[in-house]
CSV table of C-alpha atoms in Angstrom, one decimal:
chain,number,residue,atom,x,y,z
J,1,MET,CA,-7.7,-8.0,33.1
J,2,ARG,CA,-7.9,-4.3,32.4
J,3,LEU,CA,-7.5,-2.6,29.0
J,4,ASP,CA,-7.1,1.3,28.6
J,5,ARG,CA,-9.4,2.9,25.9
J,6,ARG,CA,-6.8,3.5,23.4
J,7,THR,CA,-6.6,-0.4,23.6
J,8,LEU,CA,-10.0,-1.2,23.1
J,9,VAL,CA,-10.3,1.0,19.8
J,10,PHE,CA,-7.7,-0.5,18.6
J,11,LEU,CA,-9.5,-4.0,18.8
J,12,LEU,CA,-12.1,-2.7,17.6
J,13,ILE,CA,-10.7,-1.5,14.0
J,14,ALA,CA,-7.4,-3.2,13.6
J,15,PRO,CA,-9.5,-6.0,10.8
J,16,PHE,CA,-10.4,-2.5,8.9
J,17,LEU,CA,-6.7,-1.2,8.9
J,18,ARG,CA,-4.9,-1.8,5.6
J,19,SER,CA,-1.0,-1.4,4.9
J,20,SER,CA,-0.1,1.4,3.0
J,21,GLY,CA,2.7,2.7,1.8
J,22,HIS,CA,4.0,6.6,1.0
J,23,SER,CA,7.4,8.3,-0.3
J,24,TRP,CA,8.7,10.7,-2.8
J,25,LEU,CA,11.7,11.6,-4.7
J,26,ALA,CA,14.1,13.9,-3.1
J,27,CYS,CA,17.3,14.3,-4.8
J,28,VAL,CA,17.4,14.7,-8.5
J,29,ASP,CA,21.2,14.8,-9.2
J,30,TYR,CA,22.8,12.8,-6.3
J,31,ASP,CA,26.4,12.3,-5.7
J,32,GLU,CA,27.2,8.8,-3.9
J,33,ALA,CA,30.8,9.8,-3.6
J,34,THR,CA,30.1,12.9,-1.7
J,35,SER,CA,27.0,12.1,-0.3
J,36,THR,CA,25.8,15.9,-2.0
J,37,CYS,CA,22.3,16.4,-3.4
J,38,ASN,CA,23.5,18.5,-6.3
J,39,GLY,CA,19.5,19.2,-7.6
J,40,TYR,CA,16.2,18.5,-5.9
J,41,ALA,CA,12.2,18.3,-6.5
J,42,ARG,CA,10.1,21.1,-7.0
J,43,ASN,CA,9.3,23.4,-4.1
J,44,TRP,CA,11.7,21.3,-1.9
J,45,TYR,CA,13.4,24.7,-0.3
J,46,ASN,CA,9.8,25.7,0.6
J,47,VAL,CA,8.4,22.9,2.6
J,48,MET,CA,11.5,20.5,3.5
J,49,ALA,CA,14.2,23.3,4.1
J,50,GLY,CA,16.1,22.0,7.1
J,51,GLN,CA,14.9,18.4,7.4
J,52,SER,CA,15.6,15.3,6.7
J,53,PHE,CA,15.0,13.8,3.2
J,54,SER,CA,12.1,11.3,4.6
J,55,THR,CA,10.7,13.9,7.2
J,56,ASP,CA,6.7,13.5,6.5
J,57,ARG,CA,5.7,17.0,5.3
J,58,GLY,CA,3.3,16.0,2.8
J,59,ARG,CA,5.8,15.4,0.1
J,60,ASP,CA,3.9,12.2,-0.9
J,61,ASN,CA,1.6,13.4,-3.5
J,62,ARG,CA,-1.0,10.6,-4.7
J,63,PRO,CA,-2.4,11.3,-8.3
J,64,GLY,CA,-5.3,9.2,-7.5
J,65,THR,CA,-4.5,7.2,-11.2
J,66,ASP,CA,-2.6,5.9,-13.6
J,67,PHE,CA,-0.7,7.2,-16.3
J,68,PRO,CA,-0.8,8.6,-18.6
J,69,ALA,CA,-4.0,10.2,-16.6
J,70,GLY,CA,-1.7,10.4,-13.8
J,71,LEU,CA,0.9,11.9,-15.0
J,72,VAL,CA,0.0,15.7,-13.6
J,73,CYS,CA,2.1,17.7,-10.9
J,74,ASP,CA,0.3,18.1,-7.7
J,75,GLN,CA,-0.9,21.7,-8.0
J,76,ARG,CA,-0.7,22.3,-4.5
J,77,LYS,CA,2.2,21.3,-3.7
J,78,GLU,CA,4.4,21.2,-7.0
J,79,ALA,CA,2.6,23.4,-9.3
J,80,ARG,CA,4.8,24.9,-11.9
J,81,THR,CA,6.3,28.3,-11.0
J,82,THR,CA,6.9,31.1,-13.2
J,83,PRO,CA,9.5,31.4,-14.1
J,84,VAL,CA,10.5,27.5,-13.2
J,85,THR,CA,13.4,28.9,-10.9
J,86,ASN,CA,11.2,30.3,-8.5
J,87,ALA,CA,10.7,27.1,-7.3
J,88,TYR,CA,14.4,26.3,-6.1
J,89,ASP,CA,16.7,28.8,-4.5
J,90,ALA,CA,20.9,29.0,-3.6
J,91,THR,CA,20.6,26.0,-0.9
J,92,TYR,CA,18.4,23.6,-3.0
J,93,PRO,CA,19.0,24.3,-6.3
J,94,MET,CA,17.2,23.0,-9.8
J,95,ALA,CA,19.5,19.9,-11.2
J,96,THR,CA,21.6,20.5,-14.5
J,97,LEU,CA,22.3,17.6,-16.4
J,98,THR,CA,24.0,16.2,-19.6
J,99,ALA,CA,22.4,14.2,-21.8
J,100,GLY,CA,23.6,10.9,-21.9
J,101,GLN,CA,24.3,11.3,-18.2
J,102,THR,CA,24.1,8.6,-15.9
J,103,VAL,CA,21.8,9.9,-13.4
J,104,ARG,CA,21.3,8.9,-9.7
J,105,TRP,CA,17.7,9.5,-7.7
J,106,ARG,CA,17.3,9.3,-4.4
J,107,TRP,CA,14.3,8.9,-2.0
J,108,PRO,CA,13.1,7.5,1.4
J,109,ALA,CA,12.3,3.7,2.0
J,110,LYS,CA,9.3,4.9,4.3
J,111,ASN,CA,9.1,1.3,5.8
J,112,HIS,CA,8.8,-0.3,2.5
J,113,ALA,CA,12.2,-1.5,1.3
J,114,THR,CA,11.0,-4.9,0.3
J,115,VAL,CA,8.4,-4.5,-2.1
J,116,GLY,CA,9.3,-7.4,-3.8
J,117,THR,CA,8.2,-7.9,-7.5
J,118,GLN,CA,5.8,-4.9,-7.6
J,119,ARG,CA,6.3,-2.2,-10.3
J,120,GLY,CA,9.7,-0.2,-9.6
J,121,VAL,CA,10.3,3.7,-9.8
J,122,GLN,CA,9.6,4.7,-13.5
J,123,VAL,CA,11.0,7.7,-15.1
J,124,PHE,CA,9.0,10.1,-17.4
J,125,ILE,CA,10.0,13.4,-18.9
J,126,SER,CA,8.4,16.0,-20.7
J,127,PRO,CA,8.6,15.7,-24.9
J,128,THR,CA,10.1,19.1,-25.3
J,129,ALA,CA,11.9,22.0,-23.5
J,130,ASP,CA,11.1,25.1,-22.2
J,131,ALA,CA,7.5,24.4,-22.2
J,132,THR,CA,5.4,26.7,-20.3
J,133,THR,CA,3.0,23.7,-18.8
J,134,ASP,CA,3.8,20.4,-17.4
J,135,ALA,CA,3.5,17.4,-19.8
J,136,PHE,CA,5.2,14.1,-20.4
J,137,ILE,CA,5.9,11.4,-23.0
J,138,PRO,CA,3.2,8.9,-21.7
J,139,THR,CA,6.0,5.9,-21.5
J,140,PRO,CA,8.8,5.7,-19.5
J,141,ILE,CA,12.5,6.7,-19.9
J,142,ALA,CA,13.6,4.4,-17.3
J,143,GLU,CA,12.6,1.9,-14.6
J,144,MET,CA,15.0,1.4,-10.9
J,145,ASP,CA,14.8,-0.6,-8.4
J,146,PHE,CA,12.0,1.0,-5.7
J,147,SER,CA,14.2,-1.3,-3.2
J,148,ALA,CA,17.7,-0.6,-3.8
J,149,CYS,CA,17.8,0.6,-0.1
J,150,ASN,CA,20.0,0.8,2.6
J,151,PRO,CA,19.6,-1.3,4.7
J,152,ARG,CA,17.3,-3.3,2.4
J,153,GLN,CA,14.6,-4.2,5.1
J,154,ALA,CA,11.0,-3.8,6.4
J,155,ASN,CA,10.2,-1.1,9.0
J,156,VAL,CA,13.1,1.1,8.3
J,157,ASP,CA,11.5,4.7,8.0
J,158,ASN,CA,14.3,6.4,6.8
J,159,ALA,CA,16.1,3.5,4.9
J,160,ASP,CA,18.3,5.4,2.0
J,161,CYS,CA,16.9,4.4,-1.5
J,162,GLN,CA,19.2,5.1,-4.2
J,163,ASP,CA,19.1,3.9,-8.2
J,164,THR,CA,20.3,5.3,-11.4
J,165,PHE,CA,19.0,5.5,-14.6
J,166,VAL,CA,21.0,7.0,-18.4
J,167,LEU,CA,19.2,10.2,-19.4
J,168,PRO,CA,18.7,9.8,-23.5
J,169,ALA,CA,21.7,11.5,-25.5
J,170,ASN,CA,19.4,12.7,-27.3
J,171,THR,CA,17.3,14.6,-25.2
J,172,PRO,CA,17.3,18.3,-26.8
J,173,PRO,CA,19.1,21.0,-24.4
J,174,GLY,CA,16.8,23.4,-22.3
J,175,VAL,CA,14.8,23.1,-19.1
J,176,HIS,CA,12.5,19.8,-18.8
J,177,THR,CA,10.3,18.4,-16.8
J,178,MET,CA,10.9,15.1,-14.9
J,179,MET,CA,8.5,12.6,-12.8
J,180,TRP,CA,9.3,10.4,-10.4
J,181,TRP,CA,6.8,7.9,-10.4
J,182,TRP,CA,5.6,5.0,-8.2
J,183,GLU,CA,2.9,2.3,-8.0
J,184,PHE,CA,2.9,0.5,-4.0
J,185,ASN,CA,-0.5,-1.7,-3.6
J,186,ALA,CA,-2.6,-2.1,-6.8
J,187,GLY,CA,-4.0,1.4,-7.7
J,188,GLU,CA,-1.9,3.2,-4.9
J,189,PHE,CA,0.1,5.9,-7.3
J,190,TYR,CA,2.8,8.3,-5.8
J,191,ASN,CA,4.8,10.8,-8.0
J,192,SER,CA,6.9,13.8,-7.5
J,193,CYS,CA,8.0,16.7,-9.8
J,194,ALA,CA,11.2,18.1,-10.7
J,195,ASP,CA,12.9,20.6,-13.4
J,196,VAL,CA,16.2,19.8,-14.6
J,197,ASN,CA,18.2,22.2,-17.2
J,198,VAL,CA,19.6,19.6,-19.9
J,199,VAL,CA,22.7,20.6,-21.4
J,200,ALA,CA,24.0,18.8,-24.6
J,201,SER,CA,27.0,16.7,-24.1
J,202,THR,CA,30.7,18.1,-25.0
J,203,GLY,CA,31.8,14.2,-25.6
J,204,PRO,CA,31.6,10.7,-25.8
J,205,ALA,CA,29.4,9.4,-23.2
J,206,PRO,CA,31.6,6.9,-20.9
J,207,ALA,CA,31.0,3.1,-21.7
J,208,PRO,CA,29.0,1.2,-19.2
J,209,ALA,CA,30.2,-1.8,-17.9
J,210,PRO,CA,30.2,-4.4,-20.2
J,211,ALA,CA,27.7,-7.0,-20.6
J,212,PRO,CA,28.2,-10.6,-19.1
J,213,GLY,CA,30.6,-13.0,-21.7
J,214,PRO,CA,29.1,-15.7,-23.6
J,215,ALA,CA,28.4,-19.2,-21.8
J,216,PRO,CA,31.1,-22.1,-22.5
J,217,GLY,CA,30.0,-23.3,-26.2
J,218,SER,CA,28.1,-20.4,-27.4
J,219,PRO,CA,28.4,-18.5,-30.6
J,220,THR,CA,31.4,-15.4,-30.3
J,221,PRO,CA,29.3,-12.3,-29.9
J,222,GLN,CA,29.6,-9.7,-32.2
J,223,PRO,CA,30.2,-6.3,-30.9
J,224,VAL,CA,28.2,-3.5,-32.0
J,225,ALA,CA,29.0,0.4,-31.6
J,226,ALA,CA,27.0,2.1,-28.7
J,227,THR,CA,24.3,4.7,-29.8
J,228,ALA,CA,22.2,7.2,-28.5
J,229,ASN,CA,19.1,4.8,-28.8
J,230,PHE,CA,17.3,3.8,-25.7
J,231,VAL,CA,14.6,0.8,-24.9
J,232,GLY,CA,12.9,-0.4,-21.8
J,233,MET,CA,9.7,-2.6,-21.2
J,234,ILE,CA,6.1,-1.5,-19.8
J,235,CYS,CA,5.0,-4.3,-17.5
J,236,PRO,CA,6.7,-7.2,-18.2
J,237,PRO,CA,5.2,-10.8,-17.1
J,238,VAL,CA,6.7,-11.9,-13.6
J,239,ALA,CA,5.7,-15.2,-14.7
J,240,VAL,CA,5.6,-17.2,-17.5
J,241,VAL,CA,5.1,-20.7,-18.8
J,242,GLY,CA,7.9,-23.2,-19.2
J,243,THR,CA,6.6,-25.4,-21.8
J,244,GLN,CA,8.3,-25.6,-25.3
J,245,GLY,CA,6.7,-23.5,-27.7
J,246,SER,CA,4.5,-21.3,-25.3
J,247,SER,CA,4.8,-17.7,-26.1
J,248,PHE,CA,4.3,-14.5,-24.0
J,249,GLN,CA,4.1,-10.7,-25.2
J,250,VAL,CA,5.9,-8.1,-23.7
J,251,ASP,CA,5.6,-4.2,-24.5
J,252,VAL,CA,8.7,-2.2,-25.3
J,253,THR,CA,9.1,1.2,-25.3
J,254,PHE,CA,12.3,2.4,-27.4
J,255,THR,CA,14.0,5.3,-29.5
J,256,ALA,CA,16.0,4.4,-32.7
J,257,THR,CA,18.2,6.9,-34.2
J,258,ALA,CA,18.5,4.3,-37.1
J,259,ASN,CA,16.5,1.0,-38.5
J,260,SER,CA,16.6,-1.4,-36.1
J,261,VAL,CA,15.7,-4.5,-34.8
J,262,ILE,CA,14.5,-4.5,-31.0
J,263,GLY,CA,14.4,-7.9,-29.3
J,264,VAL,CA,13.8,-9.6,-25.9
J,265,ASP,CA,15.3,-12.6,-24.9
J,266,ILE,CA,15.0,-15.1,-21.8
J,267,TYR,CA,18.0,-16.4,-20.4
J,268,ARG,CA,18.5,-18.9,-17.1
J,269,GLU,CA,19.8,-16.9,-14.0
J,270,GLY,CA,23.7,-16.7,-14.6
J,271,SER,CA,23.7,-17.8,-18.0
J,272,THR,CA,24.2,-16.0,-21.5
J,273,THR,CA,22.5,-18.9,-23.6
J,274,SER,CA,18.8,-17.6,-24.8
J,275,VAL,CA,16.3,-19.9,-24.2
J,276,GLY,CA,13.7,-18.0,-25.7
J,277,ARG,CA,13.6,-14.6,-28.4
J,278,GLY,CA,11.5,-12.5,-30.0
J,279,THR,CA,12.1,-9.6,-32.6
J,280,ILE,CA,10.6,-7.0,-34.5
J,281,THR,CA,12.3,-4.7,-36.9
J,282,THR,CA,11.6,-0.7,-37.1
J,283,ASP,CA,12.4,2.7,-38.8
J,284,THR,CA,14.3,5.2,-37.0
J,285,THR,CA,11.9,7.1,-34.7
J,286,GLY,CA,14.1,10.6,-34.3
J,287,ALA,CA,13.4,11.9,-31.4
J,288,ARG,CA,10.5,10.4,-30.3
J,289,THR,CA,9.6,7.5,-27.9
J,290,VAL,CA,7.3,4.8,-29.4
J,291,MET,CA,6.1,1.4,-27.9
J,292,ARG,CA,5.7,-2.1,-29.5
J,293,ARG,CA,4.3,-5.6,-28.8
J,294,VAL,CA,7.2,-8.2,-28.9
J,295,THR,CA,6.3,-11.8,-28.9
J,296,VAL,CA,8.5,-14.2,-27.5
J,297,THR,CA,8.6,-18.2,-27.7
J,298,LEU,CA,10.3,-20.5,-25.5
J,299,ASN,CA,12.8,-23.0,-27.8
J,300,GLU,CA,13.3,-25.5,-25.2
J,301,PRO,CA,11.1,-26.3,-22.0
J,302,GLN,CA,11.7,-24.6,-18.7
J,303,PRO,CA,11.9,-26.5,-15.6
J,304,ILE,CA,9.4,-25.2,-12.9
J,305,PRO,CA,11.6,-24.8,-9.6
J,306,VAL,CA,9.9,-26.6,-6.1
J,307,GLU,CA,9.8,-22.8,-4.3
J,308,ILE,CA,8.8,-19.7,-6.3
J,309,SER,CA,11.7,-17.6,-7.2
J,310,SER,CA,12.9,-15.5,-10.0
J,311,THR,CA,14.8,-18.1,-11.8
J,312,HIS,CA,15.2,-16.4,-15.2
J,313,ILE,CA,16.1,-13.2,-16.9
J,314,LEU,CA,13.6,-11.0,-19.3
J,315,ARG,CA,16.4,-8.9,-21.4
J,316,ALA,CA,15.2,-6.2,-24.2
J,317,TRP,CA,17.6,-5.0,-26.5
J,318,LEU,CA,18.3,-3.0,-29.5
J,319,VAL,CA,20.6,-2.9,-32.4
J,320,PRO,CA,20.9,-1.6,-36.0
J,321,ALA,CA,19.3,-3.5,-38.1
J,322,SER,CA,23.0,-4.0,-40.1
J,323,SER,CA,24.5,-5.2,-36.7
J,324,TYR,CA,21.7,-7.9,-36.2
J,325,ASP,CA,23.1,-11.2,-36.5
J,326,ALA,CA,20.4,-14.3,-35.6
J,327,SER,CA,22.3,-16.8,-34.5
J,328,VAL,CA,24.3,-15.0,-31.7
J,329,SER,CA,23.0,-16.1,-28.3
J,330,TRP,CA,23.9,-12.9,-26.2
J,331,ILE,CA,23.5,-9.7,-28.5
J,332,MET,CA,26.3,-7.2,-27.4
J,333,THR,CA,24.7,-3.7,-27.2
J,334,THR,CA,25.0,-0.8,-24.8
J,335,THR,CA,20.6,-0.3,-24.8
J,336,GLU,CA,19.5,-2.6,-22.8
J,337,ALA,CA,16.9,-3.5,-20.1
J,338,LEU,CA,16.7,-6.4,-17.8
J,339,VAL,CA,13.9,-7.4,-15.2
J,340,PRO,CA,13.6,-11.2,-13.5
J,341,VAL,CA,10.9,-13.7,-14.4
J,342,GLU,CA,9.6,-16.7,-13.0
J,343,ILE,CA,8.7,-19.9,-14.7
J,344,SER,CA,5.3,-21.3,-13.6
J,345,ASN,CA,3.0,-24.3,-14.9
J,346,ALA,CA,0.1,-21.6,-15.7
J,347,ILE,CA,0.1,-17.8,-15.6
J,348,LYS,CA,-2.7,-16.6,-13.0
J,349,LEU,CA,-0.9,-12.9,-12.5
J,350,HIS,CA,0.9,-11.8,-15.9
J,351,HIS,CA,2.1,-8.5,-15.6
J,352,THR,CA,4.2,-6.2,-12.5
J,353,CYS,CA,1.2,-3.7,-13.2
J,354,ALA,CA,-2.4,-4.7,-12.6
J,355,GLN,CA,-3.5,-2.4,-15.4
J,356,GLY,CA,-0.8,-3.6,-17.9
J,357,SER,CA,-1.4,-3.8,-21.5
J,358,GLY,CA,1.1,-6.3,-22.0
J,359,SER,CA,0.6,-10.0,-22.6
J,360,GLU,CA,-3.2,-10.9,-23.5
J,361,SER,CA,-3.3,-14.6,-23.1
J,362,SER,CA,-5.0,-14.6,-20.0
J,363,SER,CA,-8.1,-17.0,-20.7
J,364,SER,CA,-11.3,-16.7,-19.3
J,365,GLU,CA,-11.1,-19.5,-17.3
J,366,ASP,CA,-8.2,-17.7,-15.6
J,367,SER,CA,-10.4,-14.4,-14.8
J,368,GLU,CA,-13.1,-16.7,-13.7
J,369,GLU,CA,-10.7,-18.4,-10.9
J,370,LEU,CA,-8.9,-15.1,-10.0
J,371,ALA,CA,-12.4,-13.7,-9.4
J,372,LYS,CA,-13.5,-16.9,-7.4
J,373,ALA,CA,-10.4,-16.6,-5.0
J,374,LYS,CA,-10.9,-12.8,-4.8
J,375,ASP,CA,-14.6,-13.8,-3.3
J,376,ALA,CA,-13.4,-16.4,-1.3
J,377,ASN,CA,-11.0,-14.0,0.7
J,378,ALA,CA,-13.5,-11.7,0.8
J,379,ALA,CA,-15.7,-13.9,2.8
J,380,LEU,CA,-12.6,-15.3,4.8
J,381,GLY,CA,-11.9,-11.8,5.3
J,382,THR,CA,-15.7,-10.7,6.5
J,383,LEU,CA,-16.1,-13.9,8.9
J,384,PHE,CA,-12.3,-12.8,10.6
J,385,THR,CA,-13.6,-9.2,11.1
J,386,LEU,CA,-17.0,-10.4,12.8
J,387,LEU,CA,-14.6,-12.8,14.9
J,388,VAL,CA,-12.6,-9.9,16.1
J,389,ILE,CA,-15.5,-7.7,16.8
J,390,GLY,CA,-17.4,-10.2,19.0
J,391,VAL,CA,-14.0,-11.1,20.9
J,392,ALA,CA,-13.7,-7.6,21.6
J,393,LEU,CA,-17.0,-7.2,22.9
J,394,TYR,CA,-16.8,-10.3,25.0
J,395,VAL,CA,-13.4,-8.6,26.7
J,396,LEU,CA,-15.4,-5.8,27.0
J,397,TYR,CA,-18.6,-7.3,28.6
J,398,ARG,CA,-15.7,-9.6,31.2
J,399,CYS,CA,-13.9,-6.4,32.2
J,400,ASN,CA,-17.2,-4.5,32.8
J,401,CYS,CA,-15.8,-1.7,30.8
J,402,PHE,CA,-19.4,-0.5,29.6
J,403,ALA,CA,-20.1,0.5,33.2
J,404,LYS,CA,-16.8,2.0,33.6
J,405,CYS,CA,-17.2,3.6,30.4
J,406,GLY,CA,-20.6,5.3,31.1
J,407,LEU,CA,-21.8,3.6,28.3
J,408,PRO,CA,-25.7,2.6,28.8
J,409,ALA,CA,-26.6,-0.9,30.6
J,410,THR,CA,-27.3,-4.0,28.4
J,411,SER,CA,-30.2,-5.8,28.2
J,412,SER,CA,-29.1,-8.3,30.3
J,413,ASN,CA,-28.8,-5.4,33.0
J,414,ILE,CA,-32.1,-4.4,32.5
J,415,ARG,CA,-33.5,-7.7,33.0
J,416,THR,CA,-32.0,-8.5,36.2
J,417,GLU,CA,-33.3,-5.3,37.6
J,418,ARG,CA,-36.6,-5.9,36.5
J,419,VAL,CA,-36.2,-9.9,38.2
J,420,ASN,CA,-35.3,-8.1,41.0
J,421,SER,CA,-38.3,-5.6,41.1
J,422,ARG,CA,-40.8,-8.5,40.8
J,423,SER,CA,-39.1,-10.4,43.6
J,424,LYS,CA,-39.3,-7.8,46.3
J,425,ALA,CA,-43.1,-7.2,45.2
J,426,SER,CA,-43.5,-10.9,45.9
J,427,GLU,CA,-41.6,-10.6,48.9
J,428,MET,CA,-43.5,-8.0,50.3
J,429,LYS,CA,-47.1,-9.9,49.2
J,430,MET,CA,-45.5,-12.7,50.9
J,431,THR,CA,-44.8,-10.9,54.3
J,432,GLU,CA,-47.9,-9.4,54.2
J,433,ASN,CA,-50.2,-12.8,53.9
J,434,ALA,CA,-47.8,-14.2,56.4
J,435,VAL,CA,-48.0,-12.1,59.2
J,436,VAL,CA,-51.0,-10.6,58.9
J,437,SER,CA,-54.6,-12.4,60.6
J,438,VAL,CA,-57.9,-11.4,60.8
J,439,ASP,CA,-60.1,-12.2,63.4
J,440,ARG,CA,-63.7,-12.8,63.7
J,441,ASP,CA,-64.2,-9.2,64.2
J,442,HIS,CA,-62.1,-8.3,61.2
J,443,SER,CA,-59.4,-6.3,63.8
J,444,VAL,CA,-55.7,-6.3,62.3
J,445,THR,CA,-53.3,-7.9,64.3
J,446,PRO,CA,-49.9,-6.3,63.6
J,447,PRO,CA,-47.0,-8.8,64.0
J,448,ASN,CA,-44.6,-6.5,65.5
J,449,ARG,CA,-45.9,-4.2,68.3
J,450,GLU,CA,-42.7,-2.5,68.6
J,451,ARG,CA,-43.2,0.7,67.1
J,452,SER,CA,-38.9,1.7,67.2
J,453,GLY,CA,-37.1,1.2,63.8
J,454,TRP,CA,-40.1,1.3,61.4
J,455,THR,CA,-39.5,3.8,58.5
J,456,LYS,CA,-41.6,4.7,54.9
J,457,HIS,CA,-40.9,3.6,51.7
J,458,GLU,CA,-41.9,3.1,48.3
J,459,ASP,CA,-41.6,0.3,45.8
J,460,ASP,CA,-41.0,0.9,42.0
J,461,ASN,CA,-45.0,1.3,41.4
J,462,GLY,CA,-44.9,4.3,44.1
J,463,LYS,CA,-47.1,2.4,46.4
J,464,ALA,CA,-45.9,3.0,50.4
J,465,TYR,CA,-44.5,-0.2,52.6
J,466,TRP,CA,-43.0,0.1,56.0
J,467,PHE,CA,-39.5,-1.5,56.8
J,468,ASN,CA,-38.0,-2.3,60.3
J,469,GLU,CA,-34.1,-2.0,60.1
J,470,GLN,CA,-33.7,-4.0,63.3
J,471,THR,CA,-36.4,-6.9,62.0
J,472,GLY,CA,-35.5,-6.9,58.9
J,473,GLU,CA,-39.6,-7.3,58.5
J,474,SER,CA,-41.5,-5.5,56.2
J,475,GLN,CA,-45.4,-4.6,55.7
J,476,TRP,CA,-47.7,-2.6,53.9
J,477,GLU,CA,-50.0,-1.0,57.1
J,478,ASN,CA,-48.7,1.7,59.2
J,479,PRO,CA,-47.2,0.1,62.3
J,480,ILE,CA,-48.1,3.0,64.3
J,481,THR,CA,-51.7,2.9,63.4
J,482,THR,CA,-52.2,-1.0,63.7
J,483,ILE,CA,-51.5,-1.2,67.1
């Protein structure tokens, strides 16, 4: 079996390779009907002109830390220009969005269209318009599904990913900076910046798709008029305990234009009957987006599925306080956010982001178990690494690759050479004792008086000896002088 050098190098480094992801915002206002991009990420024209939206040209900015500290535009690739329009041109323009508009963003999957329940793409926006520096509200205004791709399958580099969010209707007119934010592995962050010109809405925003109807036998929902409010969840739990009376916490971010009730319900998938609810009340927040914590308590036990799956839905909602009816199972509102959640008998991973500030119900026992599991995984990883390195070295030895690659001889080769040297010396000594005889007058009689075929050599210690190529004999004395 022969292996080329590149294969051998891969065998040695394979245990140390770690999967990593990278992606970026490509289009800020994508028209799905016409497949047209009406606005691009900052400095796109200078880096990506004429290239496919998935071409690797250094657009994968990595802030190195979670938000809010990581809410910084990359100064090498997406530095703010003065004026901001200098970062765009006629072919790759800056987007113009309307307050309250449903906006579609586009990005490449880069082989990661199946990231599961990890944190999706989050959207951040500057607190004011026409600022001279980049700044962002430290809570996202929306979250999208990173894996909303075509095709939605792994290992497709240029899979086309798109999703939508609603730009808050109370966004002040003017030029805002927006940020596309994605976390792949825990602690592996990516962001992209874009400038958008926000204009005021000239009419009522189009009504979104109606919420599902009530389940049979549930109370008739009371409709609530659409508002300019916003609600979202920050790092919601991915699993909750299914015991009746158990509770968990959800961090909710919202904008309320009037005194409101913010709630979080949990529903079985496909049902509109709440099996757990938590609510808080708030005064108007004006144009500010704030964050509060909501405690949700299950009012009936939930079965644990045989296979781990997202069997329930978390739904955050906001309604004016004057319209809230606690007896209604499905609160009718246009201001909501939905995420899947699992039912388990113990929570080991509470939230979709490792450093989230959501549920505080993790016990020290859970933390200790997680630490032990990490230590065990690290030990197994080390053993596996040593095993692979051992196999690789054995393959190199069996293929005689050390000699072929010009590497130093192994200790085994050196030891063999030393044994051969000792054997030769012993053989020389034995020949001398066997073939040389001494008579009474101490005269030396050579074993072979044939003078032809003898040649002079030196052993490893530099001592001269003679070897006959015809007979295979060797001796210390010069056969020419011992006749």
